[in-house]
mmCIF file of C-alpha atoms in Angstrom:
data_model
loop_
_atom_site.group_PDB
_atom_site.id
_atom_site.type_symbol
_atom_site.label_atom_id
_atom_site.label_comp_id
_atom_site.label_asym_id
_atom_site.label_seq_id
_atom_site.Cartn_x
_atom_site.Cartn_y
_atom_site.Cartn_z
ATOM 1 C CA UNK A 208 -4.476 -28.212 -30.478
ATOM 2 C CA UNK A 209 -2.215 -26.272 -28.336
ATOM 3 C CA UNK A 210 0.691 -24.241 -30.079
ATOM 4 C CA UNK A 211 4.403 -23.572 -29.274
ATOM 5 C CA UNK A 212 6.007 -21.163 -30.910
ATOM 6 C CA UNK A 213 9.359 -20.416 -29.458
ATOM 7 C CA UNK A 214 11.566 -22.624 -31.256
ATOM 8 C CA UNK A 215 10.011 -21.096 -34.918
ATOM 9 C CA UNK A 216 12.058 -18.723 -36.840
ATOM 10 C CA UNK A 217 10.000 -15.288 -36.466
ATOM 11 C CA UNK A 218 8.398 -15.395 -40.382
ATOM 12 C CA UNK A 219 7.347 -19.117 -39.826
ATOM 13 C CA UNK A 220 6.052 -18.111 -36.090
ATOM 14 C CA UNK A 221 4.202 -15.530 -37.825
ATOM 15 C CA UNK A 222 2.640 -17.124 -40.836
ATOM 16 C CA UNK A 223 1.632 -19.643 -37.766
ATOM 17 C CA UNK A 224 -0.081 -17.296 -35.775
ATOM 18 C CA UNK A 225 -1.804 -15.633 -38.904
ATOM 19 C CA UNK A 226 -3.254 -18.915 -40.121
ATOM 20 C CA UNK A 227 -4.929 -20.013 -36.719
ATOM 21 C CA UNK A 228 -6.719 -16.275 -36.188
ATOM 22 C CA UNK A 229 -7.507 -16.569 -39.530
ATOM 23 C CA UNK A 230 -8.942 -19.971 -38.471
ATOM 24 C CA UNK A 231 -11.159 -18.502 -35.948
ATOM 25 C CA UNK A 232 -12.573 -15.787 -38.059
ATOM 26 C CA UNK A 233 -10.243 -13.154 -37.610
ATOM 27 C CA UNK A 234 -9.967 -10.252 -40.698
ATOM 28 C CA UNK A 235 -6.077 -11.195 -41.160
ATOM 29 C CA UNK A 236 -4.192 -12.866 -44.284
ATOM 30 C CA UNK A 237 -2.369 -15.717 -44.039
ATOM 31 C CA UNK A 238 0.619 -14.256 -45.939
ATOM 32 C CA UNK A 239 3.671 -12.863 -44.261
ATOM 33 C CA UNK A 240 3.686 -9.057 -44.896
ATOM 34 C CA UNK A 241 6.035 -7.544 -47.158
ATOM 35 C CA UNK A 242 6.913 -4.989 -44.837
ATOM 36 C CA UNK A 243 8.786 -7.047 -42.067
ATOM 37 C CA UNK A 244 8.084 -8.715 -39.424
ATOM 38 C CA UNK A 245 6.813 -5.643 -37.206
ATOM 39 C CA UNK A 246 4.158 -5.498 -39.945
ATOM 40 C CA UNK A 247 3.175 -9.022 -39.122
ATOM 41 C CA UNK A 248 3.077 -8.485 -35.191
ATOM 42 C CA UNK A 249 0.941 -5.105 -35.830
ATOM 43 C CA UNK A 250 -1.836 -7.231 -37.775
ATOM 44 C CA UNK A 251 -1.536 -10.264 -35.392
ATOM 45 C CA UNK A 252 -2.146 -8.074 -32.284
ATOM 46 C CA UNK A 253 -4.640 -6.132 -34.025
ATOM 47 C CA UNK A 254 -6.972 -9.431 -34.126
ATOM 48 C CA UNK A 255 -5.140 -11.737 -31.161
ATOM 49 C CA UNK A 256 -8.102 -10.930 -29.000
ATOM 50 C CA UNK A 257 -9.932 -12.897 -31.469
ATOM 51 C CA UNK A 258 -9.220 -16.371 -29.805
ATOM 52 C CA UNK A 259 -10.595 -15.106 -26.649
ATOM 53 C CA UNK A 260 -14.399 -16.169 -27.835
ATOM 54 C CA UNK A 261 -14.151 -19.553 -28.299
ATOM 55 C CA UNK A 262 -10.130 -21.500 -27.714
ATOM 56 C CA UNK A 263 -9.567 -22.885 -24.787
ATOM 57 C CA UNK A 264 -8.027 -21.263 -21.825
ATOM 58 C CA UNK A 265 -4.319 -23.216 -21.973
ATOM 59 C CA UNK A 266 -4.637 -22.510 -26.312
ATOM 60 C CA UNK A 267 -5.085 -18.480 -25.962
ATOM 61 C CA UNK A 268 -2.523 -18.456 -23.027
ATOM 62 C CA UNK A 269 -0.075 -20.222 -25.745
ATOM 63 C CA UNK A 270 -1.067 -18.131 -28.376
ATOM 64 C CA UNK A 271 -0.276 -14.690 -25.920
ATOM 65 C CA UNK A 272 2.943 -16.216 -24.895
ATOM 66 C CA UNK A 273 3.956 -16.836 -28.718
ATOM 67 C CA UNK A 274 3.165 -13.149 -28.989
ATOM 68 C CA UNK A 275 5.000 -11.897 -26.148
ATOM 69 C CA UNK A 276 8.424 -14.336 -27.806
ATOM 70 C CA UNK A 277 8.215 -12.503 -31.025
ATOM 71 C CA UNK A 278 7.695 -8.997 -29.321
ATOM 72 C CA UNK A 279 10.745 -9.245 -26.608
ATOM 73 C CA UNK A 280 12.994 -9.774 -30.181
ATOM 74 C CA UNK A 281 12.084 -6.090 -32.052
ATOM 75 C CA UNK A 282 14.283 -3.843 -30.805
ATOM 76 C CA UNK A 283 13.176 -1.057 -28.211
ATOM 77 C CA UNK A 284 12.940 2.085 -31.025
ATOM 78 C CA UNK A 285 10.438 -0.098 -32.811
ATOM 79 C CA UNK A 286 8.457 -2.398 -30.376
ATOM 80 C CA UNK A 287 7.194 0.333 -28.316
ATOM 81 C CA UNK A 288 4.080 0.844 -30.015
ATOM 82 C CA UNK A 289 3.737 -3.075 -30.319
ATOM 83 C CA UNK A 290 3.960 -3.352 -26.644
ATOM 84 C CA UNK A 291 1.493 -0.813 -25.700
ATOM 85 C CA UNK A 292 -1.190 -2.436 -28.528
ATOM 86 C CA UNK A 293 -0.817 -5.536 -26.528
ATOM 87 C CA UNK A 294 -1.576 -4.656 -23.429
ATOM 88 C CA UNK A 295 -4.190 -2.751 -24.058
ATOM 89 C CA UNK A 296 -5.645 -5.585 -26.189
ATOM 90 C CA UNK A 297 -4.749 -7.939 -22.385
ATOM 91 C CA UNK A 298 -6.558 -5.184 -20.423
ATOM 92 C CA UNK A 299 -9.854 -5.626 -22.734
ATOM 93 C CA UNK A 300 -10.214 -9.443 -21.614
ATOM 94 C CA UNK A 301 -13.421 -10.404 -19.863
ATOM 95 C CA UNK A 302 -14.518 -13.155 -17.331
ATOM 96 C CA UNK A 303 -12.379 -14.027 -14.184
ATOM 97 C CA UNK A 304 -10.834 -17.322 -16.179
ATOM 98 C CA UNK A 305 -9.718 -15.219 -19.463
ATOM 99 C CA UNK A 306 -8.261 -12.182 -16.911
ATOM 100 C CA UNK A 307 -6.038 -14.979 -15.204
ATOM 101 C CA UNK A 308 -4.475 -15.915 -18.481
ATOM 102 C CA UNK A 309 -3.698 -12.273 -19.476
ATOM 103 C CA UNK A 310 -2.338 -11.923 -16.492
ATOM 104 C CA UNK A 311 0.243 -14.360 -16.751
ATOM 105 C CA UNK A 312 0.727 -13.774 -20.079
ATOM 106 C CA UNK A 313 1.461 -10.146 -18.950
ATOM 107 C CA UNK A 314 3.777 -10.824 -16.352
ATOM 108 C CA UNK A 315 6.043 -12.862 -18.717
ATOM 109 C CA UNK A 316 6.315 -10.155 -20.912
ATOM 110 C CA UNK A 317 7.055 -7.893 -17.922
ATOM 111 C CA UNK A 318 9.715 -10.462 -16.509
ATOM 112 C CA UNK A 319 11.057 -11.010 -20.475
ATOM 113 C CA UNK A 320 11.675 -7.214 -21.514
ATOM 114 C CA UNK A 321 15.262 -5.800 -20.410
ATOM 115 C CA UNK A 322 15.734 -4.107 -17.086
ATOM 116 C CA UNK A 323 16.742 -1.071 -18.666
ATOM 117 C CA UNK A 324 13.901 -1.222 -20.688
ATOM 118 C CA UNK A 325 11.115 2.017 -20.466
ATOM 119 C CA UNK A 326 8.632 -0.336 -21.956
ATOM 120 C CA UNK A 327 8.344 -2.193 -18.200
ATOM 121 C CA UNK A 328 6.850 0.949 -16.491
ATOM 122 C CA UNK A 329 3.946 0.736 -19.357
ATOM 123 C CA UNK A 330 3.376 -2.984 -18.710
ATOM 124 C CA UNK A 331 3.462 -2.979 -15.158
ATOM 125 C CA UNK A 332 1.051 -0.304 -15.156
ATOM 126 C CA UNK A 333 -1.137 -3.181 -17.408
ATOM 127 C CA UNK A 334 -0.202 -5.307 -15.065
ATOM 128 C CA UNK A 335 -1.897 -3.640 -12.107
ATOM 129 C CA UNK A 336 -4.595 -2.736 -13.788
ATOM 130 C CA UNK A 337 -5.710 -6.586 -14.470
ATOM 131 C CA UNK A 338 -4.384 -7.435 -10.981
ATOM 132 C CA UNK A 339 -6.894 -5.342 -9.518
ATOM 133 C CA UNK A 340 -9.675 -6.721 -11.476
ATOM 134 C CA UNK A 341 -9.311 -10.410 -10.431
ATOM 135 C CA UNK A 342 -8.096 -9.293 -6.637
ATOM 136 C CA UNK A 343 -4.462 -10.403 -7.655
ATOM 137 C CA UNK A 344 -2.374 -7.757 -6.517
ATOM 138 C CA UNK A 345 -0.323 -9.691 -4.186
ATOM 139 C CA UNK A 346 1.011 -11.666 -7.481
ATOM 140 C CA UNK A 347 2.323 -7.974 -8.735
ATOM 141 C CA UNK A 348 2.884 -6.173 -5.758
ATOM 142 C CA UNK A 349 5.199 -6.678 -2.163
ATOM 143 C CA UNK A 350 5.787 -3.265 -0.852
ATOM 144 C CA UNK A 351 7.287 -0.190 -2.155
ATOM 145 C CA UNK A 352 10.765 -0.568 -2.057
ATOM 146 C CA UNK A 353 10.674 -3.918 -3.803
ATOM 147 C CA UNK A 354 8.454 -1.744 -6.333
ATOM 148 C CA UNK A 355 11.137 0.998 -6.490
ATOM 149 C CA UNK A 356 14.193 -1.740 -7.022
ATOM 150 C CA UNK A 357 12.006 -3.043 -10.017
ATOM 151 C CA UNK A 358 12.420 0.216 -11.743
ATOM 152 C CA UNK A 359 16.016 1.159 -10.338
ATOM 153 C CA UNK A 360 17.894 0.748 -13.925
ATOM 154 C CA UNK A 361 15.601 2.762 -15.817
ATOM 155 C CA UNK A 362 13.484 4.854 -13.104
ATOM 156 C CA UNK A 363 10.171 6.692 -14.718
ATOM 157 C CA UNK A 364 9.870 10.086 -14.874
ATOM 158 C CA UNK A 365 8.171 12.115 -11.985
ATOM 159 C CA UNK A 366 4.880 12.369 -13.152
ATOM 160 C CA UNK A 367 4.613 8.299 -14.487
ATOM 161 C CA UNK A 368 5.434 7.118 -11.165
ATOM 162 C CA UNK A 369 2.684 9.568 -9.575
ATOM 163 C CA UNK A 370 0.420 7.897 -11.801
ATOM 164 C CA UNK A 371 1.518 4.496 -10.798
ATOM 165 C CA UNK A 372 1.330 5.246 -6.910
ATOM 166 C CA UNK A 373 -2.293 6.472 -7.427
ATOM 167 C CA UNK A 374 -3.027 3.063 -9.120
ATOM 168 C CA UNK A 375 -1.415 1.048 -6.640
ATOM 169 C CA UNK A 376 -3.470 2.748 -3.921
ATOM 170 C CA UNK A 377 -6.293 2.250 -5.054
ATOM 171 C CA UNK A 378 -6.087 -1.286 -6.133
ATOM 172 C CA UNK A 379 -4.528 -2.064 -2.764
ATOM 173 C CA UNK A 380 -7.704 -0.372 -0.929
ATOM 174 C CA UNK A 381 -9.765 -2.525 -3.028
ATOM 175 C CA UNK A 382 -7.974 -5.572 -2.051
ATOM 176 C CA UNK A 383 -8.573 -4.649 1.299
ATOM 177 C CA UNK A 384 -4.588 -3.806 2.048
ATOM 178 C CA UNK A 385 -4.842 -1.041 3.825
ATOM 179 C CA UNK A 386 -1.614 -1.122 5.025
ATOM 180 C CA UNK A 387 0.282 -1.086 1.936
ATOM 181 C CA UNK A 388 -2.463 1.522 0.546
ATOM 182 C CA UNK A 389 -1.146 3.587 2.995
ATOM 183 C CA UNK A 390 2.370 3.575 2.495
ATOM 184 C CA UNK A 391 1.805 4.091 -1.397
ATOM 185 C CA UNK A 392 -0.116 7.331 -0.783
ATOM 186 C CA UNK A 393 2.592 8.823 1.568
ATOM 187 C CA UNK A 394 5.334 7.484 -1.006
ATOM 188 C CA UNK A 395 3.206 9.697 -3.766
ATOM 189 C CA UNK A 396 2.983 12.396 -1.322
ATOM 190 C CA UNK A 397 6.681 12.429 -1.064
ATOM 191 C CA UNK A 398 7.539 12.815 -4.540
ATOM 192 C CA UNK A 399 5.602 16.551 -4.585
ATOM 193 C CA UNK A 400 7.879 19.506 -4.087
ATOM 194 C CA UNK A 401 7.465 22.799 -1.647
ATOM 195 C CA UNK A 402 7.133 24.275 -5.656
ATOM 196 C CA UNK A 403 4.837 21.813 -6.496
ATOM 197 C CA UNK A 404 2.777 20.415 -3.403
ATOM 198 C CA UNK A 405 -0.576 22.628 -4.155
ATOM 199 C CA UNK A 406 -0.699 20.295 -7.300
ATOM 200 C CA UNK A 407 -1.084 17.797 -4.950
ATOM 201 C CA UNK A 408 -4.248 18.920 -2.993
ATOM 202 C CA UNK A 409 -6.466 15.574 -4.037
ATOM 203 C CA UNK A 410 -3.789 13.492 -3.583
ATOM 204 C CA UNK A 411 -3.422 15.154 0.098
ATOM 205 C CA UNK A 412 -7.097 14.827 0.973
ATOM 206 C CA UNK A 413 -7.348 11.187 -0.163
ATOM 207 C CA UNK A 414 -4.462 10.319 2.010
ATOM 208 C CA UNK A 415 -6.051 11.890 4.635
ATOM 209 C CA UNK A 416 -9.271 10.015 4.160
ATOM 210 C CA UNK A 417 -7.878 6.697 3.886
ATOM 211 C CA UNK A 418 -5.364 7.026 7.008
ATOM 212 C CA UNK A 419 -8.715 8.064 9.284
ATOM 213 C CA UNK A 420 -11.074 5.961 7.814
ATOM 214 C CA UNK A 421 -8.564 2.843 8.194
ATOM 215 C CA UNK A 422 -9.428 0.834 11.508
ATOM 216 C CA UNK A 423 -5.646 0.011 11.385
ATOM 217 C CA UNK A 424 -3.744 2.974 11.535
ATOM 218 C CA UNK A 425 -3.237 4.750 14.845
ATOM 219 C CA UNK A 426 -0.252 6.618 13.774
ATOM 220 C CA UNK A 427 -1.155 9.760 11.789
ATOM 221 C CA UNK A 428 1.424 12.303 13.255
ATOM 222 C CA UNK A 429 4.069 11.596 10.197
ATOM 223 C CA UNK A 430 1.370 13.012 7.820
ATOM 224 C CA UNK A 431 1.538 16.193 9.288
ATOM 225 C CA UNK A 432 5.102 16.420 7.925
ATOM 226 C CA UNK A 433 4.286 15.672 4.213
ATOM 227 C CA UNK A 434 4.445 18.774 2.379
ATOM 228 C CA UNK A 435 1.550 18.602 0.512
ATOM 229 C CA UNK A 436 -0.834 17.863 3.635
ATOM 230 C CA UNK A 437 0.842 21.061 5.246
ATOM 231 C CA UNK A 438 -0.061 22.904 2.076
ATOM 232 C CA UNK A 439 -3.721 22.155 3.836
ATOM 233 C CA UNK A 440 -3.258 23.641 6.823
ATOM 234 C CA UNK A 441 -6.194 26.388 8.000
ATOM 235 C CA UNK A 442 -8.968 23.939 6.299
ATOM 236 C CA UNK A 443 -11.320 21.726 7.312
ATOM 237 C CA UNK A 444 -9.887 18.605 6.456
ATOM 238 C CA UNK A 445 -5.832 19.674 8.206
ATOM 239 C CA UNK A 446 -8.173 20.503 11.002
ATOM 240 C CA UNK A 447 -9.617 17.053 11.667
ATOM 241 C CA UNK A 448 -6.506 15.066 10.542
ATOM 242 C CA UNK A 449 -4.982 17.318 13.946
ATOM 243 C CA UNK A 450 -7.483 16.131 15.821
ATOM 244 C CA UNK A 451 -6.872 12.694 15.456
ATOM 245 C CA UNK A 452 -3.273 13.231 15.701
ATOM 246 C CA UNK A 453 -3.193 14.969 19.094
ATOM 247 C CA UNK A 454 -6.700 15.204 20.450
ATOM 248 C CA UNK A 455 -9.046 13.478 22.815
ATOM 249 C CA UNK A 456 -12.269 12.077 22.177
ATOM 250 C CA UNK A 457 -14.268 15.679 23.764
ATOM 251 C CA UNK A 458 -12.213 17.839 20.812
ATOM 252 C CA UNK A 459 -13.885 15.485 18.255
ATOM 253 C CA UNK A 460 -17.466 15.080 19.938
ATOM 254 C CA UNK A 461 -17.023 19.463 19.226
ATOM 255 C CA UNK A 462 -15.668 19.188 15.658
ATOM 256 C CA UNK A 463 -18.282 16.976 14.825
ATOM 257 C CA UNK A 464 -21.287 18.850 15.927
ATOM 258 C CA UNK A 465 -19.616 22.078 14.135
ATOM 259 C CA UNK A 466 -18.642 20.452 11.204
ATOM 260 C CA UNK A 467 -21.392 17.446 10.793
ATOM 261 C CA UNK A 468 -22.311 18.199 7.313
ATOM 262 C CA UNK A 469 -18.447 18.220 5.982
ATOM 263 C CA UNK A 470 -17.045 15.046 7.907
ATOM 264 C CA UNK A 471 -20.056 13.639 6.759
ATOM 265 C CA UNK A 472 -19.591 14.509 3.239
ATOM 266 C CA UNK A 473 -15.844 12.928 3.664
ATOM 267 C CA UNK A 474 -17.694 9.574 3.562
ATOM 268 C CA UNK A 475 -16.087 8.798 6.710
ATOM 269 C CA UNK A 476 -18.637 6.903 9.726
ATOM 270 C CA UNK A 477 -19.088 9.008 12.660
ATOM 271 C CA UNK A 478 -19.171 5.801 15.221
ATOM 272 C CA UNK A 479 -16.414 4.491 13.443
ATOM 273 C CA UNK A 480 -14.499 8.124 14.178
ATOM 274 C CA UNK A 481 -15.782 7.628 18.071
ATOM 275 C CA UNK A 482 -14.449 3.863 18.277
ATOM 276 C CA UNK A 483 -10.891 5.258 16.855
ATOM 277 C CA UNK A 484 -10.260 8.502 18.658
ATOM 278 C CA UNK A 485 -11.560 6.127 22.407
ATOM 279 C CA UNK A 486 -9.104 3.638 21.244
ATOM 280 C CA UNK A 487 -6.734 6.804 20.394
ATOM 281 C CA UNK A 488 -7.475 8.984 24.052
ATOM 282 C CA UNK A 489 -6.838 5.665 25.734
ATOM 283 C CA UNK A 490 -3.599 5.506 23.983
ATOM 284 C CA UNK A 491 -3.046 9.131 24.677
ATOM 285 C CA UNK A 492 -4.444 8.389 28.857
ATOM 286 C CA UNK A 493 -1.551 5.622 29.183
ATOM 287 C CA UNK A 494 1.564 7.687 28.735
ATOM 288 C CA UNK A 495 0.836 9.355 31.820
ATOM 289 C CA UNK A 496 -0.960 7.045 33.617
ATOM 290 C CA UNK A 497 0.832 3.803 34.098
ATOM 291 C CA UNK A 498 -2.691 2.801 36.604
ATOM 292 C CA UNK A 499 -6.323 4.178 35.612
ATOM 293 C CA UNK A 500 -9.401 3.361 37.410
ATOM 294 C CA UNK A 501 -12.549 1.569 35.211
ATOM 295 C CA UNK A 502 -14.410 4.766 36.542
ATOM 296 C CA UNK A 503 -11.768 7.044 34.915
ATOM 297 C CA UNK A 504 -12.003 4.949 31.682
ATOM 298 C CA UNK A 505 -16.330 5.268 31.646
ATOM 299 C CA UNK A 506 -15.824 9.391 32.213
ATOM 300 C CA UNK A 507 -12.932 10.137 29.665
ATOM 301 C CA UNK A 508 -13.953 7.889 26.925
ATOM 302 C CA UNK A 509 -18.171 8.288 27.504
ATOM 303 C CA UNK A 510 -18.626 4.397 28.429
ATOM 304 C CA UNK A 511 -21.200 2.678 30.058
ATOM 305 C CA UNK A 512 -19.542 0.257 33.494
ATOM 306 C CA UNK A 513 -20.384 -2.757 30.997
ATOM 307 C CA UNK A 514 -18.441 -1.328 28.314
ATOM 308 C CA UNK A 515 -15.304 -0.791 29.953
ATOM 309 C CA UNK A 516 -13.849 -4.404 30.033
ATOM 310 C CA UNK A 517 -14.291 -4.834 26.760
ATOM 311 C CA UNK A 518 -13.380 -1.871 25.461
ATOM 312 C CA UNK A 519 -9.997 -3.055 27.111
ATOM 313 C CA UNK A 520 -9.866 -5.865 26.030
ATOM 314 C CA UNK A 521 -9.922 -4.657 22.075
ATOM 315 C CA UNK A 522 -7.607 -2.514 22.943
ATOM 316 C CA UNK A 523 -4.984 -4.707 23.982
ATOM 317 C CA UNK A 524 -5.957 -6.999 20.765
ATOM 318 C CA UNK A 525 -4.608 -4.387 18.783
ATOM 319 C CA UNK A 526 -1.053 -4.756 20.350
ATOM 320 C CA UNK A 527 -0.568 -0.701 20.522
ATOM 321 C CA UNK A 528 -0.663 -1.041 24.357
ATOM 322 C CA UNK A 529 0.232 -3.360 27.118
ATOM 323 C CA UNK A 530 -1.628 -3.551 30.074
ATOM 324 C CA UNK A 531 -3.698 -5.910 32.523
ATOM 325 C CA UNK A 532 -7.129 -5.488 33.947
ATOM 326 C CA UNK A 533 -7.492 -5.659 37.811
ATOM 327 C CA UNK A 534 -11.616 -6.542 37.420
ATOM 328 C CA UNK A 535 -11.428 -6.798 41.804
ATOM 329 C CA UNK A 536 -9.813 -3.692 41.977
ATOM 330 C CA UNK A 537 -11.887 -2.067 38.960
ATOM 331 C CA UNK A 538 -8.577 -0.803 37.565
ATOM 332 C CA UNK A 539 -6.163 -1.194 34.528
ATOM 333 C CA UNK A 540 -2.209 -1.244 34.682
ATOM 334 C CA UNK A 541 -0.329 -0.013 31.949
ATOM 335 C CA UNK A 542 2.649 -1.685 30.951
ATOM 336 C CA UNK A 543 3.705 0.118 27.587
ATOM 337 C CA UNK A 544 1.618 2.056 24.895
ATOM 338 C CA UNK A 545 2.790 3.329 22.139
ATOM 339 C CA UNK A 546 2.591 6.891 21.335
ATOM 340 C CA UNK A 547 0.605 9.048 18.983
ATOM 341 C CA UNK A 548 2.916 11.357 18.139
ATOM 342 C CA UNK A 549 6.633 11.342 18.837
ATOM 343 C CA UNK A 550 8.268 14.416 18.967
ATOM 344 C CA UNK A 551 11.278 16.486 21.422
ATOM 345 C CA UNK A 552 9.342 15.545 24.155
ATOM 346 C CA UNK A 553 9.556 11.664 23.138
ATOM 347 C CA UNK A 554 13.134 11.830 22.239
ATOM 348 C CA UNK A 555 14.035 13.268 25.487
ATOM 349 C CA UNK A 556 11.769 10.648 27.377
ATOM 350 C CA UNK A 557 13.232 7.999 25.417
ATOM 351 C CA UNK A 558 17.317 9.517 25.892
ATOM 352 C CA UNK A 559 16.279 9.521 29.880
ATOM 353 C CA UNK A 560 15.278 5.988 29.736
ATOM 354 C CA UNK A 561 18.605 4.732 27.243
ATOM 355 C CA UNK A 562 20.517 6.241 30.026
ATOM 356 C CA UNK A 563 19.095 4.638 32.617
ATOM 357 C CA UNK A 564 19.739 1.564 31.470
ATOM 358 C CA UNK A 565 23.403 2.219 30.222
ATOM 359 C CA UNK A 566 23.580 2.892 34.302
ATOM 360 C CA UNK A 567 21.850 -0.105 35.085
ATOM 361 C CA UNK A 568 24.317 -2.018 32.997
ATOM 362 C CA UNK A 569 27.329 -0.706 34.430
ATOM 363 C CA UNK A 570 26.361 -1.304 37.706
ATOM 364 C CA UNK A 571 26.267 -4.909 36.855
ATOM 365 C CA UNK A 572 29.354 -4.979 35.196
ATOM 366 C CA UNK A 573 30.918 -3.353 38.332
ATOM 367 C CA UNK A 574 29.080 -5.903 40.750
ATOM 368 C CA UNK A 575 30.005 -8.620 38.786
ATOM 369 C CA UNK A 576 33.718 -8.021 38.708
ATOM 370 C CA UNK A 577 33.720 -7.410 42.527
ATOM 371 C CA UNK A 578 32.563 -10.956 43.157
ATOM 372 C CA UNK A 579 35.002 -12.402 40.047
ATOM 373 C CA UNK A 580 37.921 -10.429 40.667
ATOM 374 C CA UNK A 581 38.448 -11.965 44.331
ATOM 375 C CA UNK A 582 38.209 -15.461 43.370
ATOM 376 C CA UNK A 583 40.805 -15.034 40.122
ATOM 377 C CA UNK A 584 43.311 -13.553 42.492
ATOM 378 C CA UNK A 585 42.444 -16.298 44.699
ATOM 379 C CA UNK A 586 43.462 -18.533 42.224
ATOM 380 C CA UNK A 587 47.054 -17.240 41.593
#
């Protein structure tokens, strides 16, 4: 028997809810409490999770959602401590099936409180939490300014939404989003202060870790500029990140076999390192060299002559340059790459280039209305 509560008057929709726990076991009168309805909802979520054991899936769902009706009705000053007693009673669900329901059941109540409600930033951080247990998080989570907007009418403080960012990251590493991981870290690195950014010393390393250690990311100069990851600068750890921001493959051959024992210790795979910073060099190789030989490629990078044309040709899967292999000629022509760090010298590179073409375009307007002028004054 499934139950729908909605359309009950609160006392009825409690009595309702009392008798069918009390049904299934639960230590709970069937008698509305004296004290008001709150009084009813604290008992009733104090023994809801008792229709996990043995009700159907679509029943408990029901149940949840008659909670979450009732809850969305107390007003704010009294329903916070409700709220929180729910979720954490969601959070405590078990097995893949019962973890969907909550789920749901959570993100109603997320969608049903009011936008200027505090209470959202608890239950969203619920939210998450199950998300990441059933590899959900794309059903709570789109990017960060979509998280941001969610919160705009009633932003948390400081220190709540550091504790959310560190969540999201590393439910979205678990979910195998690197991507987004990586833009949650350096939006919780943003939100430390020059005052503040030695507090932030984990949070600095870990963002560190996960932008090297990610096969994805190839851009790692805008860390440098993150106040908290310049708070690191003179250790170990600043060292390396420079390293893959601006060196070639040689520099980290020499870090490594200085410092084995502490990239090691990072957790981070050596030949994964090697495959990055060839993939980076090469990157580095094609800003100046718009033609390299195969036999440059093999001494720069350390490859073997039947490691070259592959080597190219994973490069170019990962879209960061343009280029074509010339197997006759044993060479490779660059086309475009995109560069690892972008600084005066890129700007000025890139103003030389805007100007060229402004050129380019008026010369063709000018050609143009030599050969159309004529033939209008032809005309008249």
């Amino acid at each position: 028997m499934y139950f729908v509560f909605i359309d009950l008057a609160l006392d009825d929709q409690a009595q309702e809810l009392r008798a069918y726990l009390k049904g299934l076991g639960a230590e709970i009168s069937t008698e509305k409490s004296p004290k008001g309805i709150e009084d009813d909802l604290h008992k009733i979520i104090g023994v809801c999770d008792t229709c996990f054991k043995d009700a159907p899936e679509p029943e408990i769902e029901s149940v949840l959602n008659g909670i979450v009706s009732m809850l969305v009705t107390i007003p704010l000053e009294r329903a916070e401590n409700l709220v929180l007693a729910f979720c954490e009673k969601l959070t405590k669900a078990t097995g893949q099936h019962l973890k969907m329901v909550t789920l749901r059941v959570m993100w109603l109540l997320f969608q049903s409180l009011d936008e200027t409600s505090p209470m959202r930033y608890h239950v969203y951080f619920h939210l998450v939490q199950i998300a990441r247990s059933v590899d959900q998080m794309k059903y709570v989570f789109k990017d960060v300014i979509h998280l941001k907007s969610q919160f705009a009418t009633c932003p948390p403080s400081n220190e709540q939404m550091q504790k959310l960012l560190r969540l999201l990251h590393e439910a979205l590493l678990a979910s195998k989003n690197s991507e987004q991981a990586s833009k949650v870290m350096v939006e919780l690195l943003g939100t430390y202060t020059t005052e503040n950014a030695s507090q932030a010393r984990e949070d600095a390393q870990r963002c560190i870790l996960a932008a090297l250690a990610d096969p994805k990311t190839f851009l790692l100069d805008p860390l440098l500029a993150l106040k908290p990851v310049r708070f690191l600068e003179g250790e170990l750890i600043h060292d390396l990140l420079s390293v893959f921001v601006s060196e070639k493959l040689l520099v980290y051959q020499q870090f490594y076999q200085n410092h084995k024992e502490f990239v090691n210790g990072l957790g981070l795979n050596h030949e994964q390192n090697m495959k990055k910073m060839r993939l980076l060099t090469f990157m580095q190789l094609a800003e100046d060299n718009p033609e390299m030989t195969f036999q440059k490629l093999q001494e720069e990078l350390q490859l073997k002559p039947e490691e070259v044309e592959p080597f190219v040709i994973d490069v170019l899967k990962t879209r960061l340059v343009r280029a074509r292999m010339d197997q006759s000629a044993q060479k490779v022509h660059i086309s475009s790459t995109m560069h690892r760090t972008f600084g005066q010298p890129q700007w000025l590179q890139l103003r030389d280039i805007l100007q060229t073409w402004k050129q380019n375009v008026v010369g063709v307007q000018e050609g143009m209305s030599a050969i159309v002028k004529p033939k209008i004054e032809a005309k008249k």
